[in-house]
Amino acid sequence: MIDYIQPDYEVVRNKDLCVKCKVCVRQCANQVHAYDEKRDALYVDNSKCVNCHRCVSLCPAHALKIVKTDHCFKPSANYTEDIIKDIYRQADSGGVLLSSMGTPKSYPVYWDKMLINASQVTNPSIDPLREPMEIKTFLGKKPEALEYLPDGSIKTEKYPNLELKVPIMFSAMSYGSISKNAHLCLARAARELGTFYNTGEGGLHEDLYEYGENTIVQVASGRFGVHPAYLRAGSAIEIKIGQGAKPGIGGHLPGSKIGEDVSRTRMIPMGSDAISPAPHHDIYSIEDLRQLVYSLKEATDYKKPVIVKIAAVHNVAAIASGIARSGADIIAIDGFRGGTGAAPTRIRDNVGIPVELALAAVDTRLREEGIRNNVGIVVGGSVRSSADVVKAVALGADAVYIATPALLALGCHLCRSCHSGRCNWGIATQIPELVNRLNPDIGARRLVNLVTAWAHEIMEMMGGMGINSIEALRGNRLMLRGIGLSQKELDILGIKHAGE
Amino acid sequence: MEDYEQFRQVAEKNREGNVRIPSGCAICGYFSRKGNALPASDAVNAMSYMHDRSNGLGGGFAGYGIYPDFPDHYAFHVFYDNDRAREETETFLKARFDISNMERIPTRKVYGIKGAPLIWRYFGTLLPEVKAHTELDEEEYVCRSVIHINTGIKGAYVFSSGKNMGVFKGVGYPEDVGEYYCLDGYKGYCWTAHGRYPTNTPGWWGGAHPFNILGYTVVHNGEISSYDANRRFMEIYGYKCTLLTDTEVITYIIDYLHRKRKLTLSDVAKVIAPPFWSRIEKMEEQEREKLTTLRNMYAPLLITGPFSIILGYPGGMMALNDRLKLRSMVAAEKDDVVYVSSEECAIRSICPDPDRTWSPAGGEPVIVELDKECVK
Ligand code: SF4
Ligand code: SF4
């Protein structure tokens, strides 16, 4: 059969520099590099290269680079190369196209169209190196009223809240889609940072129960690995209704990633595909959600906050308003640019809305309805830097979820081939030799470094605005200005344009 | 004429509520614990010592215990742009209140005060039939009536609505405003004063301070960086921040926490300017629990950025600085009188020999109230 598709990348080896150590041959799980002993020469198969940079990073002689091929189709703004290739692929396979990580399409990134304020003259900026700067955050429902007791102490309704030392948590990534070592890195980093990581829908490996205090356990439509001890293991329970990269559909973990440990943790047979259904089959309406929220609370003695995670879709504000009345303590909104271990390409690239708009709409709606204090709001789905965090908080978020930046910190090079199960960096794979490449101690350190660096930057920006406590930034939209946005976009974001 | 029209248009466009106007200021207040009638002229004098902290674009005073003849009447002070607004407002008031007295507030001509609106005051009590039919408690009803006039009747603005107290404010230097309102004739157990230094040029009298709602008055010096977070929280509870000023939102926060949620004022101060977490963590258990709960439940009401405020309320006065003390504020005491001011010179001008003076720490409120036996 003729292969209609030419490789996207070319692996270029500088023969003058190469010392023929064969590291690249050993490191590439995709078998791009081969060594021919007879000829004492190295060869490459470009068609297998996913551009993950493993060989490039490990080559001791810096002899390798990967370049985008300049082989081309006749240029067309309509039938672009990607579209042509996708059609070839589907004509070959007859299947749904699969991709991983967030959409690469050039949709507007609203974070980059908002600018942050700073104080001058009338109001001093605050120097975080000299003054305390507070970013501690509580997530969950707040009581409205209090009563004084005769001894002067106060009495209020008590709701379970999560206490975060930094307003950044690691978003759901299941054991199965990522490796045990990757989970260990996240768990250790979360503990050291005083924040939380999220198990995703794949259950909790028995070795990770000890990190329970910094764990959010997820309950998704497949209910993989859900049992009473699991629910009680974490500090909060997240019901996953949807994911930004693939709203409206369930999860899919190929059987090849389901070995002994994953099978035991997920409570499914080895080698079988783990397919979680699109909806929860016990949630067909908001009343049903309420029942699930309360049965989870019942199972954990009302001690743990329940998070409901939804994908940012057109009607997100009304949906969030329903959730805020369902007894849930926290709403997590996942934007459509968010990552995924595997999703149908068309859905990833076309379904949902940007998280910035969703967040603004939800925060505004909950305030209008007077129920903003019933819930915490967490946003994820392409929060890429500390500036994005500051903007999210100013729009109204209590905290953010990050996943892709966390994987990048662990060495991910965004090759977007997680669904293949052969992640050369030991992250999105279950192949023991590859998993061993990720050292949990080093990985945890890199995650701690990343979040600590962001925390410092958040404090710098807050200080610049003359704000020394993150609660004074939350929902403080006056601290944002739009740049190059239409009036409609400004109205939805609830901000003014730069210069106004 | 054309010039005037142009000025009016610019003033209208830049008036509070249409833009957010940061301003620096001078504040001052004093309070007699024994409830002795202190002259307003002291406040006027004290403010003149801080002349340079104002720029002639706003000054005002609030006095408590100043209407002993009408101690149980709501005293409404109202600015009108024209008689039509006045008639409409009077119809509105008369339908709800038994008005025992109405008059133009006495003023005198003062060089430096121009563009004054019509200024009236009314003493009234809520009509029993209105009281019987509303689901709201009385104060809430009065409060909403005031908001209704201020947002619903064009050209009318109620700038004082408490009992046995009153606000006097306008555009000009505070000393001139005091002179204009003939404050030399008023006495009360508490006075607060404000001189304004806004960073642009509004010419609207309603935008001057003190800001008032029911018995609460606030004078404030500073620019808060948490403004929009505070405002958006208050709007959840139905407070409409129409002036877009810090003072307005601070007053609403105090009204919400103190009047509606019944927090003690020292706890209100702990919500607005709480201790840092690092300090809270070191406190003993009960206090730590309490502060953690307060900070968590009312997190959006924490105020950041520089401020010093003096809150006047029936029977008391509270002065408070932001948690970093980014604005100057000095307190002093002499016998039963407590003074607070942006600068010590203002205090010494009216009380040359105080028993003690001190500089209250950031977030530490100075609260003075009438001695028990002095409360009627
Ligand atoms: S890793 Fe680099 S030096 Fe070693 S064989 Fe490959 S290209 Fe040559
Ligand atoms: S996790 Fe691994 S497979 Fe997935 S994008 Fe990153 S490097 Fe590629």
mmCIF file of N, CA, C and O and ligand atoms in Angstrom, chain A residues 11-15 17-27 33 35 42 54-56 58-65, ligand 1:
data_model
loop_
_atom_site.group_PDB
_atom_site.id
_atom_site.type_symbol
_atom_site.label_atom_id
_atom_site.label_comp_id
_atom_site.label_asym_id
_atom_site.label_seq_id
_atom_site.Cartn_x
_atom_site.Cartn_y
_atom_site.Cartn_z
ATOM 1 N N VAL A 11 15.126 13.921 11.184
ATOM 2 C CA VAL A 11 16.144 13.870 12.219
ATOM 3 C C VAL A 11 17.478 14.126 11.524
ATOM 4 O O VAL A 11 17.859 13.409 10.607
ATOM 5 N N VAL A 12 18.157 15.150 11.953
ATOM 6 C CA VAL A 12 19.409 15.517 11.295
ATOM 7 C C VAL A 12 20.566 15.194 12.229
ATOM 8 O O VAL A 12 20.610 15.655 13.373
ATOM 9 N N ARG A 13 21.468 14.343 11.751
ATOM 10 C CA ARG A 13 22.605 13.980 12.570
ATOM 11 C C ARG A 13 23.861 14.604 11.946
ATOM 12 O O ARG A 13 24.112 14.447 10.758
ATOM 13 N N ASN A 14 24.611 15.293 12.761
ATOM 14 C CA ASN A 14 25.858 15.883 12.274
ATOM 15 C C ASN A 14 26.944 14.816 12.394
ATOM 16 O O ASN A 14 27.416 14.496 13.487
ATOM 17 N N LYS A 15 27.308 14.249 11.278
ATOM 18 C CA LYS A 15 28.222 13.101 11.306
ATOM 19 C C LYS A 15 29.589 13.480 11.849
ATOM 20 O O LYS A 15 30.325 12.655 12.399
ATOM 21 N N LEU A 17 30.145 15.406 14.317
ATOM 22 C CA LEU A 17 30.108 15.467 15.779
ATOM 23 C C LEU A 17 29.816 14.119 16.412
ATOM 24 O O LEU A 17 30.260 13.825 17.516
ATOM 25 N N CYS A 18 29.034 13.301 15.731
ATOM 26 C CA CYS A 18 28.574 12.044 16.313
ATOM 27 C C CYS A 18 29.749 11.141 16.681
ATOM 28 O O CYS A 18 30.668 10.939 15.891
ATOM 29 N N VAL A 19 29.711 10.604 17.909
ATOM 30 C CA VAL A 19 30.783 9.700 18.355
ATOM 31 C C VAL A 19 30.310 8.246 18.351
ATOM 32 O O VAL A 19 30.964 7.358 18.897
ATOM 33 N N LYS A 20 29.115 8.046 17.800
ATOM 34 C CA LYS A 20 28.554 6.696 17.654
ATOM 35 C C LYS A 20 28.414 5.970 18.995
ATOM 36 O O LYS A 20 28.734 4.793 19.123
ATOM 37 N N CYS A 21 27.970 6.693 19.968
ATOM 38 C CA CYS A 21 27.781 6.087 21.284
ATOM 39 C C CYS A 21 26.484 5.281 21.357
ATOM 40 O O CYS A 21 26.268 4.516 22.282
ATOM 41 N N LYS A 22 25.606 5.502 20.421
ATOM 42 C CA LYS A 22 24.348 4.758 20.281
ATOM 43 C C LYS A 22 23.329 5.039 21.407
ATOM 44 O O LYS A 22 22.400 4.281 21.628
ATOM 45 N N VAL A 23 23.548 6.121 22.110
ATOM 46 C CA VAL A 23 22.556 6.505 23.111
ATOM 47 C C VAL A 23 21.193 6.688 22.442
ATOM 48 O O VAL A 23 20.161 6.220 22.924
ATOM 49 N N CYS A 24 21.179 7.340 21.321
ATOM 50 C CA CYS A 24 19.904 7.607 20.637
ATOM 51 C C CYS A 24 19.197 6.301 20.274
ATOM 52 O O CYS A 24 17.974 6.199 20.393
ATOM 53 N N VAL A 25 19.978 5.301 19.879
ATOM 54 C CA VAL A 25 19.381 4.016 19.499
ATOM 55 C C VAL A 25 18.678 3.406 20.707
ATOM 56 O O VAL A 25 17.563 2.925 20.622
ATOM 57 N N ARG A 26 19.364 3.480 21.849
ATOM 58 C CA ARG A 26 18.790 2.877 23.055
ATOM 59 C C ARG A 26 17.630 3.694 23.619
ATOM 60 O O ARG A 26 16.698 3.160 24.187
ATOM 61 N N GLN A 27 17.709 4.974 23.490
ATOM 62 C CA GLN A 27 16.712 5.832 24.144
ATOM 63 C C GLN A 27 15.394 5.924 23.391
ATOM 64 O O GLN A 27 14.351 6.165 23.991
ATOM 65 N N HIS A 33 16.080 5.525 15.524
ATOM 66 C CA HIS A 33 17.507 5.360 15.232
ATOM 67 C C HIS A 33 17.867 3.871 15.149
ATOM 68 O O HIS A 33 17.351 3.063 15.910
ATOM 69 N N TYR A 35 21.421 1.187 14.337
ATOM 70 C CA TYR A 35 22.862 1.124 14.106
ATOM 71 C C TYR A 35 23.144 -0.112 13.263
ATOM 72 O O TYR A 35 22.689 -1.214 13.584
ATOM 73 N N LEU A 42 24.984 4.884 11.495
ATOM 74 C CA LEU A 42 23.682 5.107 12.123
ATOM 75 C C LEU A 42 22.688 5.564 11.076
ATOM 76 O O LEU A 42 23.011 6.386 10.207
ATOM 77 N N ARG A 54 13.878 13.380 22.970
ATOM 78 C CA ARG A 54 14.618 12.556 23.932
ATOM 79 C C ARG A 54 16.059 12.365 23.443
ATOM 80 O O ARG A 54 17.007 12.570 24.189
ATOM 81 N N CYS A 55 16.212 11.978 22.181
ATOM 82 C CA CYS A 55 17.568 11.734 21.670
ATOM 83 C C CYS A 55 18.377 13.024 21.641
ATOM 84 O O CYS A 55 19.544 13.052 22.004
ATOM 85 N N VAL A 56 17.715 14.091 21.237
ATOM 86 C CA VAL A 56 18.422 15.370 21.140
ATOM 87 C C VAL A 56 18.958 15.773 22.516
ATOM 88 O O VAL A 56 20.103 16.200 22.672
ATOM 89 N N LEU A 58 19.591 13.863 25.089
ATOM 90 C CA LEU A 58 20.576 12.968 25.694
ATOM 91 C C LEU A 58 21.855 12.786 24.885
ATOM 92 O O LEU A 58 22.835 12.241 25.403
ATOM 93 N N CYS A 59 21.858 13.208 23.641
ATOM 94 C CA CYS A 59 23.054 13.037 22.817
ATOM 95 C C CYS A 59 24.233 13.780 23.445
ATOM 96 O O CYS A 59 24.167 14.994 23.647
ATOM 97 N N PRO A 60 25.290 13.063 23.828
ATOM 98 C CA PRO A 60 26.394 13.733 24.531
ATOM 99 C C PRO A 60 27.166 14.690 23.620
ATOM 100 O O PRO A 60 27.862 15.573 24.110
ATOM 101 N N ALA A 61 27.052 14.487 22.294
ATOM 102 C CA ALA A 61 27.862 15.292 21.374
ATOM 103 C C ALA A 61 27.074 16.443 20.755
ATOM 104 O O ALA A 61 27.607 17.186 19.932
ATOM 105 N N HIS A 62 25.828 16.592 21.188
ATOM 106 C CA HIS A 62 24.944 17.590 20.562
ATOM 107 C C HIS A 62 24.980 17.462 19.047
ATOM 108 O O HIS A 62 25.078 18.452 18.324
ATOM 109 N N ALA A 63 24.878 16.233 18.615
ATOM 110 C CA ALA A 63 24.992 15.987 17.186
ATOM 111 C C ALA A 63 23.631 15.921 16.502
ATOM 112 O O ALA A 63 23.564 15.784 15.284
ATOM 113 N N LEU A 64 22.551 15.993 17.297
ATOM 114 C CA LEU A 64 21.225 15.777 16.709
ATOM 115 C C LEU A 64 20.365 17.023 16.740
ATOM 116 O O LEU A 64 20.448 17.839 17.682
ATOM 117 N N LYS A 65 19.540 17.154 15.739
ATOM 118 C CA LYS A 65 18.451 18.127 15.819
ATOM 119 C C LYS A 65 17.279 17.601 15.004
ATOM 120 O O LYS A 65 17.452 16.766 14.098
HETATM 121 S S1 SF4 C 1 23.340 9.944 20.749
HETATM 122 FE FE1 SF4 C 1 24.317 11.502 19.493
HETATM 123 S S2 SF4 C 1 26.461 10.925 19.558
HETATM 124 FE FE2 SF4 C 1 25.358 9.154 20.277
HETATM 125 S S3 SF4 C 1 24.998 7.974 18.452
HETATM 126 FE FE3 SF4 C 1 23.178 9.227 18.663
HETATM 127 S S4 SF4 C 1 23.641 11.030 17.474
HETATM 128 FE FE4 SF4 C 1 25.597 9.981 17.746
#
